[in-house]
Amino acid sequence: MANLHLQTLPMTESGSAGTSVEDWKKAFLWNLYYVLGRFPETASMNDKYLALAHSVRERLLDRWVKTSETYYRKKARTACYLSAEFLLGPHLGNNLLNLGAYDEAKQAMEELGFNFEDMLDQEEEPGLGNGGLGRLAACYVDSMATLEIPAVGHGIRYEFGIFDQVIRDGWQVEIADKWLRLGNPWEIPRPEIAMTVGFGGHTEHYTDENGRYRVRWTPQRLVKGIAHDTPILGFRVNTANMLRLWRAEAVNSFDFQSFNTGDYYGAVEEKVGSETISKVLYPNDAGFEGKQLRLEQQYFLVSCALQDMMRIVLQTAPDPKHFHEKYAVQLNDTHPAVAVAELMRLLVDQYGMDWEPAWDVTHRTMGYTNHTLLPEALEKWPIGLFESVLPRHLEIIFEINRRFLDEVRARFPGDDDRVRRLSLIDESGGRSIRMAHLACVGSHAINGVAALHSELLKHEVLRDFADMWPEKFLNVTNGITPRRFFMLTNPGLTKLVTDAIGDGWTRDLDKLRLLEPKAEDTAFRDAWRSVKQHCREAFAAEILKKTGIKTDPASLFDVQVKRFHEYKRQHLNVLNVITLYHRLKRDPHCDAPARTVVFAGKAAPGYMMAKLIIKLIHAVADIVNNDRAIDGRLRVAFVPDYNVKNSQRIFPGADLSEQISTAGKEASGTGNMKFAMNGALTIGTLDGANVEIRDAVGAENFFLFGMTVDEVQRRLAERYRPYEHYRSDEELKEAIDAIADGAFSNGDRELFRPIVDNLLGTDPYMVLADYRSYVDCQEEVGRAWCEPERWTRASILNVARIGQFTSDRAIREYCRDIWHIHPVKVAE
Ligand code: F58
């Protein structure tokens, strides 16, 4: 720190636009001093991180103001991505990369005597999402900015995001995620942008002075939504879009009446109640949770977002009938589906439009993306609960349904069964609202997230809607941002690729194809292997730091990271590990290569089976890792607290990507794309986007196993008997018996009984049916790994052919096929 002379640096300005090494130093010191009130010698790591973050933020704000000014002037048609989740990941490194100033900032910090990596590491990520769906939303806002698309993301500013996972004695323990504890330099609170949101109460129907039928809703409770904006910078463009997250606040934070009568707690009761709405993210990633608070969160988000849009529409247009010309709203699954009813309420009740034109506007505005085929994840709100929270919206939904079912009856006379199936109201059992149906009826476009998933939607889950309106259905296969998940996470491979083919691919990922001929170049393959080896070494160091487990960086890194769910079949992977272990025990000289099997992922706190599978992984790891007889040829590690930040250290170091869900269950997957982009080969089923990844990279560069969707359905129809697989497959029997007999639980035969019983009893995700095919395929993986030239060739081709899985391609498709929105250039 010797070269730091505070007095000699200009302290009157931070030099807020430049990105040279000297500019960064100046800006850093200025911010440390004037924003944080610190000097370098005593600054904590957090002070340093914040000072650099504020320096970056100044440069973002410059672009942001220019962007909003441009959109305002050009009256740009805007995409609004409505999502209950945005799983952003840390901002600092990504913003520096997108600014094109990563190396300069790094050098500046190093010249000041700081460890740049430690500064980046200081950032607590905003974990405002569960998994794939939330991360997809984050990739999409990145791509929209990069493609210069006028766009806003609307979400909820949860005070506590997804829980932190710690492992105690092999069990998952959840810890509250206090991500805001040390401040958030990336957000700009906008206390003046406040929306009032009503809940409960009653409605009155009356005739107004012009003789028109009108409805007045008198909510029982009002909550304020306060906008908190985060700039989202595009890659090497001047566009900085905005992510607007809403925080709930009491309309009256202090009740003097209660206070004066001595009720001190009562005086702040409303404040506490209101703020609960944006307090915490629901940590369920599959399976519908019909809690009142969750419905309140959904409506809170939707109402704030739509009121905000309406405010902006009315700034320039005289009339809300132009709403759909200004905005295209995308519903990220059904969590924001109540937007259909809310927009109708605003147009009809608030702005006095007639029903038909209001419906036309609503329908032209909304698009709906479905992310799941799992029946238990489809949202269905009990009518009574819905009515008590949103009485007016229930009436509107009934009216939408009445008109819709009239249309169905006219199209399919006498088909009462169809009417029942299509209705927005499920009449079986207690009556409930089918949110996916509301989203379908209220949207002009409905899409799935991978080709197979979109087909299954059309032919199964939403078949009746596809019969009715085939033209509404389309597919937009998911994508991931190559900025965060390749350039930022994998500088080694990024450099190697750029040295080989130039940097055109950073703007147009299809150009990665130029790498194809390089797969035949021995020297290039050597260089590729050496980068992968470095990545594995870094990964091994990370595993050691996080788990204390020593792994061999020369071994095959076989990785499964994702949320824990039975359909994702981490337990199938465990069965293979146990089988490999048994083989090594039987024959320590067998030719299986050394393997490190890595797991990471969170289980929903209430999902007992998923938590038990995490425990099983730890139990197996304990035995395998400590068995000297197998001489370290098999290692198992569970990396705790899988999140975006940790994932960035995992993808580059992986050789084998596990995408092993039961066919027909994983809508798309996006981790599969991240692995392949980092040069891992996939072992996978024909599920979700695996199908398209395999087509793209070539069947010979992908390890396929398992039943197809048709086979799964056929087996289920024939009555599936998992026990028969157990009985007839010796290795499978041996693996399951080991679990059942307590080989991994100190002889305790009870601990893992639920897993054993489940697999031998119903095995709902057909783990046993796919076991043999999986284990044999893993053997083939082992053989391929033993031919380094063959493996490296395949690894290079995976990267060369993965270009189509960029989120830029996906966003271009949304713009072209659903939103009809074009780029708007922002000048420097
Ligand atoms: C995921 N869904 C899909 N849901 O499972 C995955 O295949 C797909 O790639 C991804 O969406 C993006 O399309 C998912 O992550 C959730 O996390 C929901 C959160 C809210 C409650 C219900 C599940």
Coordinates of N, CA, C and O and ligand atoms in Angstrom, one line a residue, residues 85 130-134 136 282 284-288 294 333 335 370-372 377 449 478 567-568 665-670, ligand 1:
E85 N -39.1 -14.2 -9.3 CA -37.7 -14.5 -8.9 C -36.7 -14.0 -9.9 O -37.0 -14.1 -11.1
N130 N -35.1 -19.4 -6.6 CA -34.8 -20.8 -6.2 C -33.8 -21.5 -7.0 O -33.0 -22.3 -6.5
G131 N -34.0 -21.4 -8.3 CA -33.2 -22.3 -9.2 C -33.3 -21.8 -10.7 O -33.2 -20.6 -11.0
G132 N -33.6 -22.8 -11.5 CA -33.6 -22.5 -13.0 C -34.5 -21.3 -13.4 O -34.0 -20.5 -14.2
L133 N -35.7 -21.3 -12.9 CA -36.6 -20.3 -13.3 C -36.1 -18.9 -13.0 O -36.2 -17.9 -13.8
G134 N -35.6 -18.7 -11.8 CA -35.1 -17.4 -11.4 C -33.8 -17.0 -12.1 O -33.6 -15.9 -12.4
L136 N -33.0 -18.1 -15.1 CA -33.3 -17.8 -16.4 C -33.7 -16.3 -16.6 O -33.3 -15.6 -17.5
Y282 N -40.2 -17.7 -0.9 CA -40.6 -19.1 -0.6 C -39.6 -20.1 -1.2 O -39.3 -20.0 -2.4
N284 N -39.5 -23.1 -2.1 CA -39.9 -24.3 -2.8 C -39.6 -24.2 -4.3 O -40.0 -23.3 -4.9
D285 N -38.9 -25.2 -4.9 CA -38.6 -25.1 -6.3 C -39.5 -26.0 -7.1 O -39.5 -25.9 -8.4
A286 N -40.3 -26.8 -6.5 CA -41.2 -27.6 -7.3 C -42.3 -27.9 -6.3 O -42.1 -28.1 -5.1
G287 N -43.5 -28.0 -6.7 CA -44.6 -28.2 -5.8 C -45.2 -26.9 -5.4 O -44.5 -26.0 -5.0
F288 N -46.5 -26.8 -5.6 CA -47.3 -25.6 -5.3 C -47.5 -25.4 -3.8 O -47.9 -26.4 -3.1
R294 N -48.1 -16.1 0.0 CA -47.6 -16.3 -1.3 C -48.5 -15.6 -2.4 O -48.0 -14.9 -3.3
D333 N -43.8 -18.0 -15.8 CA -44.7 -19.0 -15.2 C -46.0 -18.3 -14.7 O -46.3 -17.2 -15.0
H335 N -46.8 -17.5 -11.6 CA -46.7 -16.7 -10.4 C -47.2 -15.3 -10.6 O -47.9 -14.8 -9.7
N370 N -44.5 -21.3 -19.8 CA -44.7 -22.4 -18.8 C -43.3 -23.0 -18.6 O -42.5 -23.2 -19.5
H371 N -43.0 -23.3 -17.3 CA -41.7 -23.9 -17.0 C -41.8 -25.3 -16.4 O -40.8 -25.8 -15.9
T372 N -43.0 -25.9 -16.3 CA -43.0 -27.2 -15.7 C -44.2 -28.1 -16.2 O -45.2 -27.6 -16.6
A377 N -46.8 -29.0 -9.4 CA -46.3 -27.6 -9.4 C -47.3 -26.7 -10.0 O -47.1 -25.4 -9.9
V449 N -40.2 -24.2 -22.8 CA -38.9 -23.7 -22.7 C -37.8 -24.7 -23.3 O -36.6 -24.4 -23.2
N478 N -34.8 -22.4 -23.9 CA -34.0 -21.5 -22.9 C -32.6 -21.3 -23.4 O -32.1 -22.0 -24.3
Y567 N -37.2 -36.2 -9.2 CA -37.2 -36.3 -10.6 C -35.9 -36.1 -11.3 O -35.6 -36.5 -12.4
K568 N -35.0 -35.3 -10.6 CA -33.7 -35.0 -11.1 C -32.7 -36.2 -10.8 O -31.7 -36.3 -11.4
K665 N -39.8 -35.1 -17.5 CA -40.0 -34.3 -16.3 C -39.2 -33.0 -16.2 O -39.7 -32.1 -15.6
E666 N -38.1 -32.9 -16.8 CA -37.3 -31.6 -16.7 C -37.7 -30.8 -17.9 O -37.5 -31.2 -19.1
A667 N -38.3 -29.6 -17.6 CA -38.8 -28.8 -18.7 C -37.7 -28.5 -19.8 O -37.9 -28.7 -21.0
S668 N -36.6 -28.0 -19.2 CA -35.5 -27.7 -20.2 C -34.2 -28.0 -19.5 O -33.4 -28.8 -20.0
G669 N -34.0 -27.4 -18.3 CA -32.6 -27.4 -17.8 C -31.8 -26.3 -18.4 O -32.1 -25.9 -19.6
T670 N -31.0 -25.7 -17.6 CA -30.1 -24.7 -18.1 C -28.6 -25.0 -17.7 O -27.7 -24.6 -18.3
Ligands
F58_1 C1 -37.3 -24.7 -14.0 N1 -38.4 -24.5 -13.1 C2 -37.5 -26.0 -14.7 N2 -39.2 -23.6 -11.1 O1 -37.6 -27.1 -13.8 C3 -36.2 -26.2 -15.6 O2 -36.3 -27.4 -16.3 C4 -36.1 -25.0 -16.5 O3 -34.9 -25.1 -17.2 C5 -36.1 -23.7 -15.7 O4 -37.3 -23.7 -15.0 C6 -36.1 -22.5 -16.6 O5 -37.1 -22.6 -17.6 C7 -38.2 -23.9 -11.9 O6 -37.0 -23.5 -11.6 C8 -39.2 -23.0 -9.9 O7 -38.2 -22.9 -9.3 C9 -40.5 -22.6 -9.4 C10 -40.3 -21.5 -8.3 C11 -41.6 -21.1 -7.7 C12 -42.4 -22.3 -7.2 C13 -42.6 -23.4 -8.2 C14 -41.3 -23.8 -8.9

